[in-house]
mmCIF file of C-alpha atoms in Angstrom:
data_model
loop_
_atom_site.group_PDB
_atom_site.id
_atom_site.type_symbol
_atom_site.label_atom_id
_atom_site.label_comp_id
_atom_site.label_asym_id
_atom_site.label_seq_id
_atom_site.Cartn_x
_atom_site.Cartn_y
_atom_site.Cartn_z
ATOM 1 C CA UNK S 1 78.331 -42.253 64.456
ATOM 2 C CA UNK S 2 77.082 -40.644 61.299
ATOM 3 C CA UNK S 3 77.856 -37.041 60.383
ATOM 4 C CA UNK S 4 76.575 -34.975 57.510
ATOM 5 C CA UNK S 5 78.366 -31.890 56.214
ATOM 6 C CA UNK S 6 77.246 -29.139 53.895
ATOM 7 C CA UNK S 7 79.139 -26.234 52.401
ATOM 8 C CA UNK S 8 79.177 -23.426 52.045
ATOM 9 C CA UNK S 9 77.083 -22.372 55.047
ATOM 10 C CA UNK S 10 75.969 -19.143 53.395
ATOM 11 C CA UNK S 11 76.154 -17.893 49.851
ATOM 12 C CA UNK S 12 75.173 -14.677 48.089
ATOM 13 C CA UNK S 13 75.057 -14.936 44.321
ATOM 14 C CA UNK S 14 73.890 -12.647 41.500
ATOM 15 C CA UNK S 15 71.051 -13.654 39.206
ATOM 16 C CA UNK S 16 72.332 -15.680 36.273
ATOM 17 C CA UNK S 17 75.414 -16.985 38.046
ATOM 18 C CA UNK S 18 76.145 -20.724 38.479
ATOM 19 C CA UNK S 19 75.693 -22.655 41.699
ATOM 20 C CA UNK S 20 77.344 -25.647 43.309
ATOM 21 C CA UNK S 21 76.417 -26.884 46.783
ATOM 22 C CA UNK S 22 78.063 -29.922 48.274
ATOM 23 C CA UNK S 23 76.943 -32.464 50.834
ATOM 24 C CA UNK S 24 78.962 -35.333 52.276
ATOM 25 C CA UNK S 25 78.040 -38.028 54.775
ATOM 26 C CA UNK S 26 80.434 -39.876 57.062
ATOM 27 C CA UNK S 27 79.995 -43.038 59.078
ATOM 28 C CA UNK S 28 77.601 -44.915 56.810
ATOM 29 C CA UNK S 29 77.684 -46.706 53.480
ATOM 30 C CA UNK S 30 75.289 -46.506 50.555
ATOM 31 C CA UNK S 31 72.925 -44.001 52.167
ATOM 32 C CA UNK S 32 69.883 -42.518 50.481
ATOM 33 C CA UNK S 33 70.554 -38.823 49.948
ATOM 34 C CA UNK S 34 68.102 -35.953 49.581
ATOM 35 C CA UNK S 35 68.116 -32.265 48.668
ATOM 36 C CA UNK S 36 65.368 -30.067 50.121
ATOM 37 C CA UNK S 37 64.674 -26.368 49.844
ATOM 38 C CA UNK S 38 62.947 -24.333 52.511
ATOM 39 C CA UNK S 39 61.671 -20.912 51.493
ATOM 40 C CA UNK S 40 61.164 -18.311 54.222
ATOM 41 C CA UNK S 41 58.282 -19.340 56.488
ATOM 42 C CA UNK S 42 57.521 -22.401 54.404
ATOM 43 C CA UNK S 43 57.786 -26.147 54.750
ATOM 44 C CA UNK S 44 60.454 -28.294 53.182
ATOM 45 C CA UNK S 45 60.200 -29.033 49.473
ATOM 46 C CA UNK S 46 61.930 -32.171 48.222
ATOM 47 C CA UNK S 47 64.037 -31.365 45.163
ATOM 48 C CA UNK S 48 66.055 -34.523 44.461
ATOM 49 C CA UNK S 49 66.810 -37.877 46.014
ATOM 50 C CA UNK S 50 69.348 -40.553 45.240
ATOM 51 C CA UNK S 51 69.469 -44.241 46.164
ATOM 52 C CA UNK S 52 72.964 -44.801 44.783
ATOM 53 C CA UNK S 53 75.885 -43.461 42.742
ATOM 54 C CA UNK S 54 74.653 -41.859 39.544
ATOM 55 C CA UNK S 55 70.986 -42.485 40.432
ATOM 56 C CA UNK S 56 69.039 -39.251 40.763
ATOM 57 C CA UNK S 57 65.298 -38.714 40.927
ATOM 58 C CA UNK S 58 63.871 -35.238 40.447
ATOM 59 C CA UNK S 59 60.727 -34.235 42.284
ATOM 60 C CA UNK S 60 60.263 -30.715 40.970
ATOM 61 C CA UNK S 61 61.093 -29.501 37.426
ATOM 62 C CA UNK S 62 63.275 -26.414 37.651
ATOM 63 C CA UNK S 63 66.653 -25.014 36.709
ATOM 64 C CA UNK S 64 68.462 -27.058 39.343
ATOM 65 C CA UNK S 65 70.221 -30.386 38.903
ATOM 66 C CA UNK S 66 71.844 -32.894 41.218
ATOM 67 C CA UNK S 67 74.651 -35.380 40.913
ATOM 68 C CA UNK S 68 76.083 -38.142 43.061
ATOM 69 C CA UNK S 69 79.635 -38.778 41.905
ATOM 70 C CA UNK S 70 80.589 -40.825 44.979
ATOM 71 C CA UNK S 71 78.694 -42.993 47.447
ATOM 72 C CA UNK S 72 78.575 -40.361 50.183
ATOM 73 C CA UNK S 73 78.701 -37.167 48.130
ATOM 74 C CA UNK S 74 75.704 -35.289 46.767
ATOM 75 C CA UNK S 75 75.962 -32.089 44.741
ATOM 76 C CA UNK S 76 73.282 -29.549 43.843
ATOM 77 C CA UNK S 77 73.978 -27.359 40.838
ATOM 78 C CA UNK S 78 72.529 -24.694 38.627
ATOM 79 C CA UNK S 79 73.851 -23.113 35.453
ATOM 80 C CA UNK S 80 71.931 -19.853 35.920
ATOM 81 C CA UNK S 81 70.363 -18.824 39.208
ATOM 82 C CA UNK S 82 66.982 -17.142 39.446
ATOM 83 C CA UNK S 83 65.736 -14.840 42.191
ATOM 84 C CA UNK S 84 63.260 -17.567 43.149
ATOM 85 C CA UNK S 85 66.148 -19.935 43.921
ATOM 86 C CA UNK S 86 66.834 -18.089 47.167
ATOM 87 C CA UNK S 87 66.231 -20.212 50.242
ATOM 88 C CA UNK S 88 67.651 -22.596 52.788
ATOM 89 C CA UNK S 89 69.019 -25.727 51.102
ATOM 90 C CA UNK S 90 69.134 -28.836 53.203
ATOM 91 C CA UNK S 91 70.800 -32.143 52.499
ATOM 92 C CA UNK S 92 69.533 -35.216 54.323
ATOM 93 C CA UNK S 93 70.427 -38.897 54.505
ATOM 94 C CA UNK S 94 68.699 -42.090 55.484
ATOM 95 C CA UNK S 95 69.768 -45.712 55.809
ATOM 96 C CA UNK S 96 68.948 -48.055 52.945
ATOM 97 C CA UNK S 97 67.321 -50.320 55.516
ATOM 98 C CA UNK S 98 65.210 -47.565 57.053
ATOM 99 C CA UNK S 99 64.489 -45.058 54.344
ATOM 100 C CA UNK S 100 61.783 -43.263 56.285
ATOM 101 C CA UNK S 101 63.972 -41.731 58.982
ATOM 102 C CA UNK S 102 65.914 -38.819 57.555
ATOM 103 C CA UNK S 103 68.640 -36.784 59.218
ATOM 104 C CA UNK S 104 69.508 -33.301 58.051
ATOM 105 C CA UNK S 105 72.761 -31.489 57.515
ATOM 106 C CA UNK S 106 73.362 -27.943 58.770
ATOM 107 C CA UNK S 107 72.106 -26.371 55.544
ATOM 108 C CA UNK S 108 73.219 -23.685 53.111
ATOM 109 C CA UNK S 109 71.469 -20.338 53.106
ATOM 110 C CA UNK S 110 71.425 -19.015 49.533
ATOM 111 C CA UNK S 111 70.505 -15.450 48.643
ATOM 112 C CA UNK S 112 70.179 -14.583 44.963
ATOM 113 C CA UNK S 113 70.328 -10.849 44.256
ATOM 114 C CA UNK V 1 43.800 -29.448 50.403
ATOM 115 C CA UNK V 2 47.382 -29.523 51.659
ATOM 116 C CA UNK V 3 48.791 -33.007 52.130
ATOM 117 C CA UNK V 4 50.113 -32.243 55.613
ATOM 118 C CA UNK V 5 48.581 -29.409 57.611
ATOM 119 C CA UNK V 6 49.731 -27.798 60.801
ATOM 120 C CA UNK V 7 48.506 -24.756 62.676
ATOM 121 C CA UNK V 8 51.136 -22.138 61.888
ATOM 122 C CA UNK V 9 50.774 -20.540 65.298
ATOM 123 C CA UNK V 10 52.486 -18.890 66.921
ATOM 124 C CA UNK V 11 51.628 -20.977 69.958
ATOM 125 C CA UNK V 12 52.636 -19.546 73.307
ATOM 126 C CA UNK V 13 52.642 -21.493 76.567
ATOM 127 C CA UNK V 14 54.030 -20.622 80.013
ATOM 128 C CA UNK V 15 57.072 -22.450 81.314
ATOM 129 C CA UNK V 16 56.108 -25.748 82.928
ATOM 130 C CA UNK V 17 52.888 -26.125 80.937
ATOM 131 C CA UNK V 18 52.009 -28.765 78.359
ATOM 132 C CA UNK V 19 52.401 -27.696 74.738
ATOM 133 C CA UNK V 20 50.171 -29.487 72.241
ATOM 134 C CA UNK V 21 51.075 -29.468 68.556
ATOM 135 C CA UNK V 22 48.743 -30.914 65.966
ATOM 136 C CA UNK V 23 49.074 -32.239 62.439
ATOM 137 C CA UNK V 24 46.571 -33.698 59.966
ATOM 138 C CA UNK V 25 47.335 -35.512 56.737
ATOM 139 C CA UNK V 26 45.343 -36.410 53.663
ATOM 140 C CA UNK V 27 46.936 -39.662 52.409
ATOM 141 C CA UNK V 28 45.167 -42.605 54.082
ATOM 142 C CA UNK V 29 48.017 -44.877 52.984
ATOM 143 C CA UNK V 30 50.534 -43.024 55.154
ATOM 144 C CA UNK V 31 52.637 -45.317 57.289
ATOM 145 C CA UNK V 32 55.280 -43.326 59.139
ATOM 146 C CA UNK V 33 55.067 -40.053 61.015
ATOM 147 C CA UNK V 34 57.827 -37.803 62.273
ATOM 148 C CA UNK V 35 58.271 -34.705 64.366
ATOM 149 C CA UNK V 36 61.241 -32.424 63.796
ATOM 150 C CA UNK V 37 62.303 -29.411 65.818
ATOM 151 C CA UNK V 38 63.871 -26.464 64.005
ATOM 152 C CA UNK V 39 65.492 -23.610 65.850
ATOM 153 C CA UNK V 40 65.602 -20.286 64.056
ATOM 154 C CA UNK V 41 68.288 -20.313 61.373
ATOM 155 C CA UNK V 42 69.141 -23.981 61.969
ATOM 156 C CA UNK V 43 68.318 -27.244 60.239
ATOM 157 C CA UNK V 44 65.540 -29.602 61.401
ATOM 158 C CA UNK V 45 66.382 -32.087 64.143
ATOM 159 C CA UNK V 46 64.460 -35.347 64.490
ATOM 160 C CA UNK V 47 62.826 -35.672 67.903
ATOM 161 C CA UNK V 48 60.160 -38.370 67.523
ATOM 162 C CA UNK V 49 58.748 -40.899 65.121
ATOM 163 C CA UNK V 50 55.652 -43.067 65.387
ATOM 164 C CA UNK V 51 54.300 -45.861 63.205
ATOM 165 C CA UNK V 52 51.398 -47.380 65.168
ATOM 166 C CA UNK V 53 48.156 -45.983 66.516
ATOM 167 C CA UNK V 54 48.356 -44.801 70.099
ATOM 168 C CA UNK V 55 50.923 -42.981 72.164
ATOM 169 C CA UNK V 56 54.697 -43.105 72.140
ATOM 170 C CA UNK V 57 56.636 -41.444 74.929
ATOM 171 C CA UNK V 58 60.249 -40.278 74.977
ATOM 172 C CA UNK V 59 61.189 -38.210 77.988
ATOM 173 C CA UNK V 60 59.060 -35.070 78.032
ATOM 174 C CA UNK V 61 57.749 -35.743 74.515
ATOM 175 C CA UNK V 62 54.714 -37.840 73.612
ATOM 176 C CA UNK V 63 53.611 -38.506 70.057
ATOM 177 C CA UNK V 64 50.007 -39.549 69.477
ATOM 178 C CA UNK V 65 48.747 -41.147 66.275
ATOM 179 C CA UNK V 66 45.172 -41.774 65.160
ATOM 180 C CA UNK V 67 45.163 -43.192 61.633
ATOM 181 C CA UNK V 68 41.365 -43.369 61.448
ATOM 182 C CA UNK V 69 41.163 -39.616 62.014
ATOM 183 C CA UNK V 70 44.383 -38.980 60.044
ATOM 184 C CA UNK V 71 45.785 -37.049 62.938
ATOM 185 C CA UNK V 72 49.143 -36.980 64.689
ATOM 186 C CA UNK V 73 50.113 -34.789 67.613
ATOM 187 C CA UNK V 74 53.102 -33.970 69.767
ATOM 188 C CA UNK V 75 52.800 -33.157 73.447
ATOM 189 C CA UNK V 76 55.645 -31.493 75.297
ATOM 190 C CA UNK V 77 55.330 -31.756 79.061
ATOM 191 C CA UNK V 78 56.991 -29.351 81.486
ATOM 192 C CA UNK V 79 57.763 -26.976 78.612
ATOM 193 C CA UNK V 80 61.031 -25.075 78.880
ATOM 194 C CA UNK V 81 62.156 -21.861 77.156
ATOM 195 C CA UNK V 82 64.673 -24.023 75.277
ATOM 196 C CA UNK V 83 61.720 -25.787 73.625
ATOM 197 C CA UNK V 84 60.907 -22.545 71.780
ATOM 198 C CA UNK V 85 61.283 -23.468 68.116
ATOM 199 C CA UNK V 86 59.306 -24.377 65.023
ATOM 200 C CA UNK V 87 58.009 -27.948 65.037
ATOM 201 C CA UNK V 88 57.648 -29.701 61.696
ATOM 202 C CA UNK V 89 55.365 -32.658 61.130
ATOM 203 C CA UNK V 90 56.453 -35.063 58.371
ATOM 204 C CA UNK V 91 54.482 -37.934 56.893
ATOM 205 C CA UNK V 92 55.662 -40.791 54.677
ATOM 206 C CA UNK V 93 52.766 -41.469 52.367
ATOM 207 C CA UNK V 94 52.010 -43.874 49.566
ATOM 208 C CA UNK V 95 54.570 -42.156 47.337
ATOM 209 C CA UNK V 96 57.278 -43.247 49.813
ATOM 210 C CA UNK V 97 58.738 -39.779 50.252
ATOM 211 C CA UNK V 98 58.355 -37.539 53.263
ATOM 212 C CA UNK V 99 55.925 -34.659 53.003
ATOM 213 C CA UNK V 100 56.422 -31.868 55.490
ATOM 214 C CA UNK V 101 53.943 -29.485 57.007
ATOM 215 C CA UNK V 102 54.775 -25.800 57.130
ATOM 216 C CA UNK V 103 55.483 -25.989 60.861
ATOM 217 C CA UNK V 104 54.108 -24.603 64.109
ATOM 218 C CA UNK V 105 56.093 -21.925 65.905
ATOM 219 C CA UNK V 106 56.165 -22.551 69.662
ATOM 220 C CA UNK V 107 57.203 -19.966 72.236
ATOM 221 C CA UNK V 108 57.613 -20.987 75.875
ATOM 222 C CA UNK V 109 57.375 -17.956 78.113
ATOM 223 C CA UNK V 110 59.583 -17.871 81.248
#
């Protein structure tokens, strides 16, 4: 069965510091991968998605970036965090053959102070 | 107009009752519809999906889709306190990405 991991689970960072969040998927090959952000009391906002290694599509212009160095690894980064970057960051995957159905990882709760 | 709208609630129902959660969407080209459950502090968990007009049942959950009215709902029969969570509606529209509603908070009272 498929498993999706995210780390760290929680993170507290000062404004202006860098960020690196990691997501890995097990038990599937060539998945579509997604990064979402959920602000407090809000819906999920799609940030990036990837259909393959090195292929990244950005949905929202911002100071975040994403990379996919390996088939089942997805990384979210920032060079300088803003207060508005605080939130719950969720990685999700879907099968190439059924891109609609997405499954979420446990998430990373980021607080920028 | 928001692309996917849900009543934010909170919605409270007594244990054993039917909980009805509603969602409307604006993109007439939408093809796939999903319901996720999210417990406080946790990530969303997929509970139902529906593609065709009508009802789809899975245990105590029934999803209902009416594309003409651009409306999708989730019914939870015999509600239990463990069903207390936020329920997110997600729609795959013409742009081929999922758009999520802001969620409805459900509380089932013992």
